[in-house]
């Protein structure tokens, strides 16, 4: 048998993780980021197993950075010749190619776009490239915080408004120009679902979708979505009392975010311009609205990253002898039985915020309530794990009045997913699928029985008709 001949009936799989991670820019990052950019994001493709957590000399687990990514225990170079990420055309040199790990691109940006991840395998594989599509959605999944959380005149940047329009709410998606203000609420069940559209160019490379954990977790909080949509509507209704159009048709790139004192005044006075003489009333309504919105909790995604990655497997069917040898020489590191990291990022940051809090402030503050300095540099209320915490209507730690509460009670965010894929997770997925299968079979049996009974009845009736 020659080395290039394919061996029939063999399938070899290699577990991977691919997807993205995104978070709001910090105040510091905003200073150097191009105008209009709201997020820092990373798209990546890596082996599925994650190296064990790093430990300090005293043996304590060293906490991972907020931009930490899972996977990477195996170096996939033995298998992959090149990974090319094709970014949105608005990025300089949008095709970013890597011939060794880390296969990852980090950028800042805004809006939403699909990144194409093209994997070219080593020549010995005789496999055609595999293309994965991954959507990146740079919204903070909540009410548009920049629009309403910053009381006018507090020295913080106001959203920059287009001079030709009263309140630029958003830019049509097709313009490829950053919106004038941060985009209004997107519903989390629309956003960040790790949709995988696998374009299978190769004859023998297939890709499975075995891990649904991430998807489920991410797509759950439909209730919040409704709330947020309402918020958006309220803003629109309020603003539309003016004569100006709400949506900028031909938005221009905002200049910079730095000089804002004047903009505060300008944007405010622009709203005052009113031909019907109800300006005062309008201001009052706006302030009231702003106040109400500040009392509404906003999504955890305003301070913690949004994870949109998934476990997957590349499957090589009928590999050539030469390729099979290479694959066999490089078995994948198995997933750990249990997740060895924090259960989720929210827990991790909640506890570190709690520690900071205890160090800095009164030792009396105990329990799950803690204060987090958000990445947007606003002090916020943060209510631990909201699923077990009632709505924080009377917060125990009042940081600053008028600041929004971060973390919607009961909110399931991507920050709540385990930070590491493990066999335990795989097993629980398997069990879930099995349970579902059992239920389906039960249902089918029930319907079959019903069908049989009804057929019998039908036959009986037919007999009766005949004998009449
Ligand atoms: C949208 N159709 O409206 C998308 C366009 C553009 C993304 C998103 C970086 C380049 C730049 C960037 O974030 N591009 O500086 O514009 O949502």
PDB file of C-alpha atoms in Angstrom, residues 268-462:
ATOM      1  CA  UNK A 268     -28.469  68.550  25.207  1.00  0.00           C
ATOM      2  CA  UNK A 269     -29.320  71.826  23.556  1.00  0.00           C
ATOM      3  CA  UNK A 270     -30.030  70.003  20.368  1.00  0.00           C
ATOM      4  CA  UNK A 271     -32.712  68.141  22.146  1.00  0.00           C
ATOM      5  CA  UNK A 272     -34.136  71.408  23.469  1.00  0.00           C
ATOM      6  CA  UNK A 273     -34.679  72.758  19.971  1.00  0.00           C
ATOM      7  CA  UNK A 274     -38.388  72.420  19.788  1.00  0.00           C
ATOM      8  CA  UNK A 275     -40.947  74.169  17.682  1.00  0.00           C
ATOM      9  CA  UNK A 276     -43.944  73.181  19.769  1.00  0.00           C
ATOM     10  CA  UNK A 277     -42.830  74.870  22.975  1.00  0.00           C
ATOM     11  CA  UNK A 278     -42.696  71.733  25.052  1.00  0.00           C
ATOM     12  CA  UNK A 279     -38.958  71.765  25.487  1.00  0.00           C
ATOM     13  CA  UNK A 280     -39.066  71.980  29.256  1.00  0.00           C
ATOM     14  CA  UNK A 281     -41.438  69.103  29.463  1.00  0.00           C
ATOM     15  CA  UNK A 282     -39.238  67.133  27.169  1.00  0.00           C
ATOM     16  CA  UNK A 283     -36.178  67.698  29.328  1.00  0.00           C
ATOM     17  CA  UNK A 284     -38.100  66.600  32.367  1.00  0.00           C
ATOM     18  CA  UNK A 285     -39.287  63.502  30.605  1.00  0.00           C
ATOM     19  CA  UNK A 286     -35.797  62.751  29.496  1.00  0.00           C
ATOM     20  CA  UNK A 287     -34.367  63.164  32.964  1.00  0.00           C
ATOM     21  CA  UNK A 288     -37.092  60.990  34.380  1.00  0.00           C
ATOM     22  CA  UNK A 289     -36.389  58.382  31.755  1.00  0.00           C
ATOM     23  CA  UNK A 290     -32.698  58.532  32.476  1.00  0.00           C
ATOM     24  CA  UNK A 291     -33.388  58.097  36.151  1.00  0.00           C
ATOM     25  CA  UNK A 292     -35.634  55.107  35.544  1.00  0.00           C
ATOM     26  CA  UNK A 293     -33.140  53.538  33.236  1.00  0.00           C
ATOM     27  CA  UNK A 294     -30.371  53.947  35.755  1.00  0.00           C
ATOM     28  CA  UNK A 295     -32.417  51.946  38.203  1.00  0.00           C
ATOM     29  CA  UNK A 296     -32.793  49.095  35.756  1.00  0.00           C
ATOM     30  CA  UNK A 297     -30.153  46.436  36.073  1.00  0.00           C
ATOM     31  CA  UNK A 298     -28.066  45.978  32.968  1.00  0.00           C
ATOM     32  CA  UNK A 299     -26.448  42.939  31.492  1.00  0.00           C
ATOM     33  CA  UNK A 300     -23.391  41.347  32.999  1.00  0.00           C
ATOM     34  CA  UNK A 301     -21.844  41.687  29.542  1.00  0.00           C
ATOM     35  CA  UNK A 302     -21.188  45.333  30.324  1.00  0.00           C
ATOM     36  CA  UNK A 303     -18.379  44.319  32.668  1.00  0.00           C
ATOM     37  CA  UNK A 304     -17.476  40.745  31.842  1.00  0.00           C
ATOM     38  CA  UNK A 305     -16.467  39.356  28.460  1.00  0.00           C
ATOM     39  CA  UNK A 306     -18.915  37.603  26.209  1.00  0.00           C
ATOM     40  CA  UNK A 307     -17.672  34.135  25.368  1.00  0.00           C
ATOM     41  CA  UNK A 308     -18.791  32.739  22.090  1.00  0.00           C
ATOM     42  CA  UNK A 309     -16.772  29.637  21.551  1.00  0.00           C
ATOM     43  CA  UNK A 310     -17.608  26.022  21.062  1.00  0.00           C
ATOM     44  CA  UNK A 311     -16.161  22.578  21.332  1.00  0.00           C
ATOM     45  CA  UNK A 312     -16.034  20.782  18.048  1.00  0.00           C
ATOM     46  CA  UNK A 313     -14.287  17.894  16.354  1.00  0.00           C
ATOM     47  CA  UNK A 314     -12.584  17.685  13.015  1.00  0.00           C
ATOM     48  CA  UNK A 315     -13.057  14.196  11.624  1.00  0.00           C
ATOM     49  CA  UNK A 316     -10.807  12.651   9.031  1.00  0.00           C
ATOM     50  CA  UNK A 317     -12.463   9.763   7.255  1.00  0.00           C
ATOM     51  CA  UNK A 318     -10.433   7.229   5.316  1.00  0.00           C
ATOM     52  CA  UNK A 319      -7.091   8.968   5.939  1.00  0.00           C
ATOM     53  CA  UNK A 320      -4.047   8.140   3.880  1.00  0.00           C
ATOM     54  CA  UNK A 321      -1.477   5.832   5.447  1.00  0.00           C
ATOM     55  CA  UNK A 322       1.052   8.663   5.735  1.00  0.00           C
ATOM     56  CA  UNK A 323      -1.482  10.942   7.408  1.00  0.00           C
ATOM     57  CA  UNK A 324      -2.779   8.224   9.712  1.00  0.00           C
ATOM     58  CA  UNK A 325       0.761   7.638  10.930  1.00  0.00           C
ATOM     59  CA  UNK A 326       1.118  11.322  11.741  1.00  0.00           C
ATOM     60  CA  UNK A 327      -2.234  11.374  13.498  1.00  0.00           C
ATOM     61  CA  UNK A 328      -1.349   8.327  15.535  1.00  0.00           C
ATOM     62  CA  UNK A 329       1.954   9.869  16.562  1.00  0.00           C
ATOM     63  CA  UNK A 330       0.059  12.857  17.913  1.00  0.00           C
ATOM     64  CA  UNK A 331      -2.862  11.685  20.003  1.00  0.00           C
ATOM     65  CA  UNK A 332      -4.869  14.559  21.501  1.00  0.00           C
ATOM     66  CA  UNK A 333      -4.416  15.299  25.191  1.00  0.00           C
ATOM     67  CA  UNK A 334      -7.644  14.090  26.780  1.00  0.00           C
ATOM     68  CA  UNK A 335      -9.958  16.609  28.425  1.00  0.00           C
ATOM     69  CA  UNK A 336      -9.598  16.675  32.220  1.00  0.00           C
ATOM     70  CA  UNK A 337     -12.284  14.751  34.033  1.00  0.00           C
ATOM     71  CA  UNK A 338     -13.439  17.847  35.888  1.00  0.00           C
ATOM     72  CA  UNK A 339     -13.200  21.547  35.202  1.00  0.00           C
ATOM     73  CA  UNK A 340     -10.127  22.655  37.183  1.00  0.00           C
ATOM     74  CA  UNK A 341     -10.843  26.344  37.007  1.00  0.00           C
ATOM     75  CA  UNK A 342     -13.418  28.641  38.541  1.00  0.00           C
ATOM     76  CA  UNK A 343     -16.840  27.444  37.784  1.00  0.00           C
ATOM     77  CA  UNK A 344     -17.389  30.542  35.724  1.00  0.00           C
ATOM     78  CA  UNK A 345     -15.990  33.973  35.162  1.00  0.00           C
ATOM     79  CA  UNK A 346     -18.744  35.725  37.051  1.00  0.00           C
ATOM     80  CA  UNK A 347     -17.902  33.721  40.146  1.00  0.00           C
ATOM     81  CA  UNK A 348     -14.233  34.467  39.706  1.00  0.00           C
ATOM     82  CA  UNK A 349     -14.665  38.189  39.349  1.00  0.00           C
ATOM     83  CA  UNK A 350     -17.293  38.358  42.006  1.00  0.00           C
ATOM     84  CA  UNK A 351     -14.918  36.807  44.483  1.00  0.00           C
ATOM     85  CA  UNK A 352     -11.964  38.941  43.472  1.00  0.00           C
ATOM     86  CA  UNK A 353     -14.124  42.049  43.709  1.00  0.00           C
ATOM     87  CA  UNK A 354     -15.253  40.885  47.112  1.00  0.00           C
ATOM     88  CA  UNK A 355     -11.632  40.541  48.211  1.00  0.00           C
ATOM     89  CA  UNK A 356     -10.781  43.996  46.960  1.00  0.00           C
ATOM     90  CA  UNK A 357     -13.811  45.307  48.656  1.00  0.00           C
ATOM     91  CA  UNK A 358     -12.913  43.731  51.946  1.00  0.00           C
ATOM     92  CA  UNK A 359      -9.422  45.069  51.741  1.00  0.00           C
ATOM     93  CA  UNK A 360     -10.394  48.572  50.864  1.00  0.00           C
ATOM     94  CA  UNK A 361     -13.626  49.028  52.702  1.00  0.00           C
ATOM     95  CA  UNK A 362     -15.380  48.172  55.892  1.00  0.00           C
ATOM     96  CA  UNK A 363     -14.956  44.598  57.030  1.00  0.00           C
ATOM     97  CA  UNK A 364     -18.655  44.604  57.821  1.00  0.00           C
ATOM     98  CA  UNK A 365     -19.539  44.076  54.213  1.00  0.00           C
ATOM     99  CA  UNK A 366     -20.025  40.369  53.905  1.00  0.00           C
ATOM    100  CA  UNK A 367     -21.977  38.004  51.761  1.00  0.00           C
ATOM    101  CA  UNK A 368     -22.410  37.794  48.064  1.00  0.00           C
ATOM    102  CA  UNK A 369     -23.099  41.459  47.438  1.00  0.00           C
ATOM    103  CA  UNK A 370     -20.038  43.099  46.088  1.00  0.00           C
ATOM    104  CA  UNK A 371     -18.898  46.073  44.143  1.00  0.00           C
ATOM    105  CA  UNK A 372     -17.135  45.819  40.877  1.00  0.00           C
ATOM    106  CA  UNK A 373     -15.417  48.652  39.148  1.00  0.00           C
ATOM    107  CA  UNK A 374     -16.722  48.110  35.727  1.00  0.00           C
ATOM    108  CA  UNK A 375     -14.491  48.184  32.711  1.00  0.00           C
ATOM    109  CA  UNK A 376     -16.288  51.313  31.646  1.00  0.00           C
ATOM    110  CA  UNK A 377     -14.951  52.868  34.811  1.00  0.00           C
ATOM    111  CA  UNK A 378     -18.267  53.268  36.519  1.00  0.00           C
ATOM    112  CA  UNK A 379     -18.773  51.906  39.998  1.00  0.00           C
ATOM    113  CA  UNK A 380     -21.564  49.472  39.961  1.00  0.00           C
ATOM    114  CA  UNK A 381     -23.680  47.232  42.063  1.00  0.00           C
ATOM    115  CA  UNK A 382     -23.148  43.599  41.335  1.00  0.00           C
ATOM    116  CA  UNK A 383     -25.320  40.961  42.777  1.00  0.00           C
ATOM    117  CA  UNK A 384     -23.320  37.786  42.814  1.00  0.00           C
ATOM    118  CA  UNK A 385     -25.217  34.965  41.258  1.00  0.00           C
ATOM    119  CA  UNK A 386     -28.568  36.497  40.532  1.00  0.00           C
ATOM    120  CA  UNK A 387     -30.356  33.202  40.091  1.00  0.00           C
ATOM    121  CA  UNK A 388     -30.084  32.739  43.839  1.00  0.00           C
ATOM    122  CA  UNK A 389     -30.303  36.394  44.763  1.00  0.00           C
ATOM    123  CA  UNK A 390     -33.495  38.425  44.850  1.00  0.00           C
ATOM    124  CA  UNK A 391     -33.697  41.585  42.814  1.00  0.00           C
ATOM    125  CA  UNK A 392     -31.340  44.070  44.429  1.00  0.00           C
ATOM    126  CA  UNK A 393     -33.890  46.767  45.046  1.00  0.00           C
ATOM    127  CA  UNK A 394     -32.251  47.777  48.310  1.00  0.00           C
ATOM    128  CA  UNK A 395     -28.601  47.118  47.725  1.00  0.00           C
ATOM    129  CA  UNK A 396     -26.482  46.612  50.789  1.00  0.00           C
ATOM    130  CA  UNK A 397     -23.560  48.447  49.270  1.00  0.00           C
ATOM    131  CA  UNK A 398     -24.615  51.719  47.771  1.00  0.00           C
ATOM    132  CA  UNK A 399     -21.696  52.988  45.797  1.00  0.00           C
ATOM    133  CA  UNK A 400     -23.048  55.953  44.036  1.00  0.00           C
ATOM    134  CA  UNK A 401     -26.595  56.883  43.401  1.00  0.00           C
ATOM    135  CA  UNK A 402     -27.835  56.784  39.859  1.00  0.00           C
ATOM    136  CA  UNK A 403     -25.379  54.121  38.834  1.00  0.00           C
ATOM    137  CA  UNK A 404     -26.858  51.138  37.089  1.00  0.00           C
ATOM    138  CA  UNK A 405     -27.037  47.739  38.692  1.00  0.00           C
ATOM    139  CA  UNK A 406     -24.891  45.278  36.798  1.00  0.00           C
ATOM    140  CA  UNK A 407     -26.257  41.785  36.505  1.00  0.00           C
ATOM    141  CA  UNK A 408     -29.926  41.250  35.863  1.00  0.00           C
ATOM    142  CA  UNK A 409     -31.382  38.952  38.507  1.00  0.00           C
ATOM    143  CA  UNK A 410     -31.631  35.518  36.979  1.00  0.00           C
ATOM    144  CA  UNK A 411     -29.587  36.555  34.005  1.00  0.00           C
ATOM    145  CA  UNK A 412     -27.732  33.749  32.359  1.00  0.00           C
ATOM    146  CA  UNK A 413     -24.756  35.175  30.590  1.00  0.00           C
ATOM    147  CA  UNK A 414     -21.881  33.618  28.758  1.00  0.00           C
ATOM    148  CA  UNK A 415     -19.811  34.616  31.788  1.00  0.00           C
ATOM    149  CA  UNK A 416     -21.638  31.832  33.623  1.00  0.00           C
ATOM    150  CA  UNK A 417     -20.327  28.956  31.558  1.00  0.00           C
ATOM    151  CA  UNK A 418     -17.506  26.774  32.885  1.00  0.00           C
ATOM    152  CA  UNK A 419     -14.119  28.064  31.836  1.00  0.00           C
ATOM    153  CA  UNK A 420     -12.844  24.718  30.714  1.00  0.00           C
ATOM    154  CA  UNK A 421     -14.259  21.835  28.719  1.00  0.00           C
ATOM    155  CA  UNK A 422     -14.101  18.594  30.687  1.00  0.00           C
ATOM    156  CA  UNK A 423     -15.119  14.970  30.310  1.00  0.00           C
ATOM    157  CA  UNK A 424     -17.726  15.606  32.962  1.00  0.00           C
ATOM    158  CA  UNK A 425     -19.325  18.200  30.708  1.00  0.00           C
ATOM    159  CA  UNK A 426     -19.171  15.840  27.784  1.00  0.00           C
ATOM    160  CA  UNK A 427     -20.793  13.160  29.882  1.00  0.00           C
ATOM    161  CA  UNK A 428     -23.551  15.447  31.022  1.00  0.00           C
ATOM    162  CA  UNK A 429     -24.195  16.441  27.408  1.00  0.00           C
ATOM    163  CA  UNK A 430     -24.309  12.773  26.510  1.00  0.00           C
ATOM    164  CA  UNK A 431     -26.743  12.070  29.320  1.00  0.00           C
ATOM    165  CA  UNK A 432     -28.922  14.977  28.276  1.00  0.00           C
ATOM    166  CA  UNK A 433     -29.066  13.667  24.734  1.00  0.00           C
ATOM    167  CA  UNK A 434     -29.833  10.187  26.011  1.00  0.00           C
ATOM    168  CA  UNK A 435     -32.670  11.485  28.168  1.00  0.00           C
ATOM    169  CA  UNK A 436     -34.073  13.336  25.188  1.00  0.00           C
ATOM    170  CA  UNK A 437     -33.794  10.212  23.071  1.00  0.00           C
ATOM    171  CA  UNK A 438     -35.644   8.188  25.716  1.00  0.00           C
ATOM    172  CA  UNK A 439     -38.430  10.741  25.832  1.00  0.00           C
ATOM    173  CA  UNK A 440     -38.768  10.679  22.079  1.00  0.00           C
ATOM    174  CA  UNK A 441     -39.003   6.889  22.049  1.00  0.00           C
ATOM    175  CA  UNK A 442     -41.618   6.985  24.830  1.00  0.00           C
ATOM    176  CA  UNK A 443     -43.662   9.501  22.878  1.00  0.00           C
ATOM    177  CA  UNK A 444     -43.374   7.459  19.709  1.00  0.00           C
ATOM    178  CA  UNK A 445     -44.562   4.341  21.519  1.00  0.00           C
ATOM    179  CA  UNK A 446     -47.515   6.232  22.922  1.00  0.00           C
ATOM    180  CA  UNK A 447     -48.552   7.555  19.531  1.00  0.00           C
ATOM    181  CA  UNK A 448     -48.085   4.163  17.926  1.00  0.00           C
ATOM    182  CA  UNK A 449     -50.418   2.612  20.494  1.00  0.00           C
ATOM    183  CA  UNK A 450     -52.954   5.311  19.831  1.00  0.00           C
ATOM    184  CA  UNK A 451     -52.715   4.786  16.123  1.00  0.00           C
ATOM    185  CA  UNK A 452     -53.249   1.040  16.508  1.00  0.00           C
ATOM    186  CA  UNK A 453     -56.308   1.569  18.714  1.00  0.00           C
ATOM    187  CA  UNK A 454     -57.794   4.012  16.259  1.00  0.00           C
ATOM    188  CA  UNK A 455     -57.106   1.766  13.310  1.00  0.00           C
ATOM    189  CA  UNK A 456     -58.885  -1.044  15.127  1.00  0.00           C
ATOM    190  CA  UNK A 457     -61.816   1.224  15.785  1.00  0.00           C
ATOM    191  CA  UNK A 458     -61.892   2.292  12.159  1.00  0.00           C
ATOM    192  CA  UNK A 459     -61.934  -1.313  11.006  1.00  0.00           C
ATOM    193  CA  UNK A 460     -64.761  -2.085  13.407  1.00  0.00           C
ATOM    194  CA  UNK A 461     -66.774   0.841  12.076  1.00  0.00           C
ATOM    195  CA  UNK A 462     -66.084  -0.217   8.498  1.00  0.00           C
TER     196      UNK A 462
END
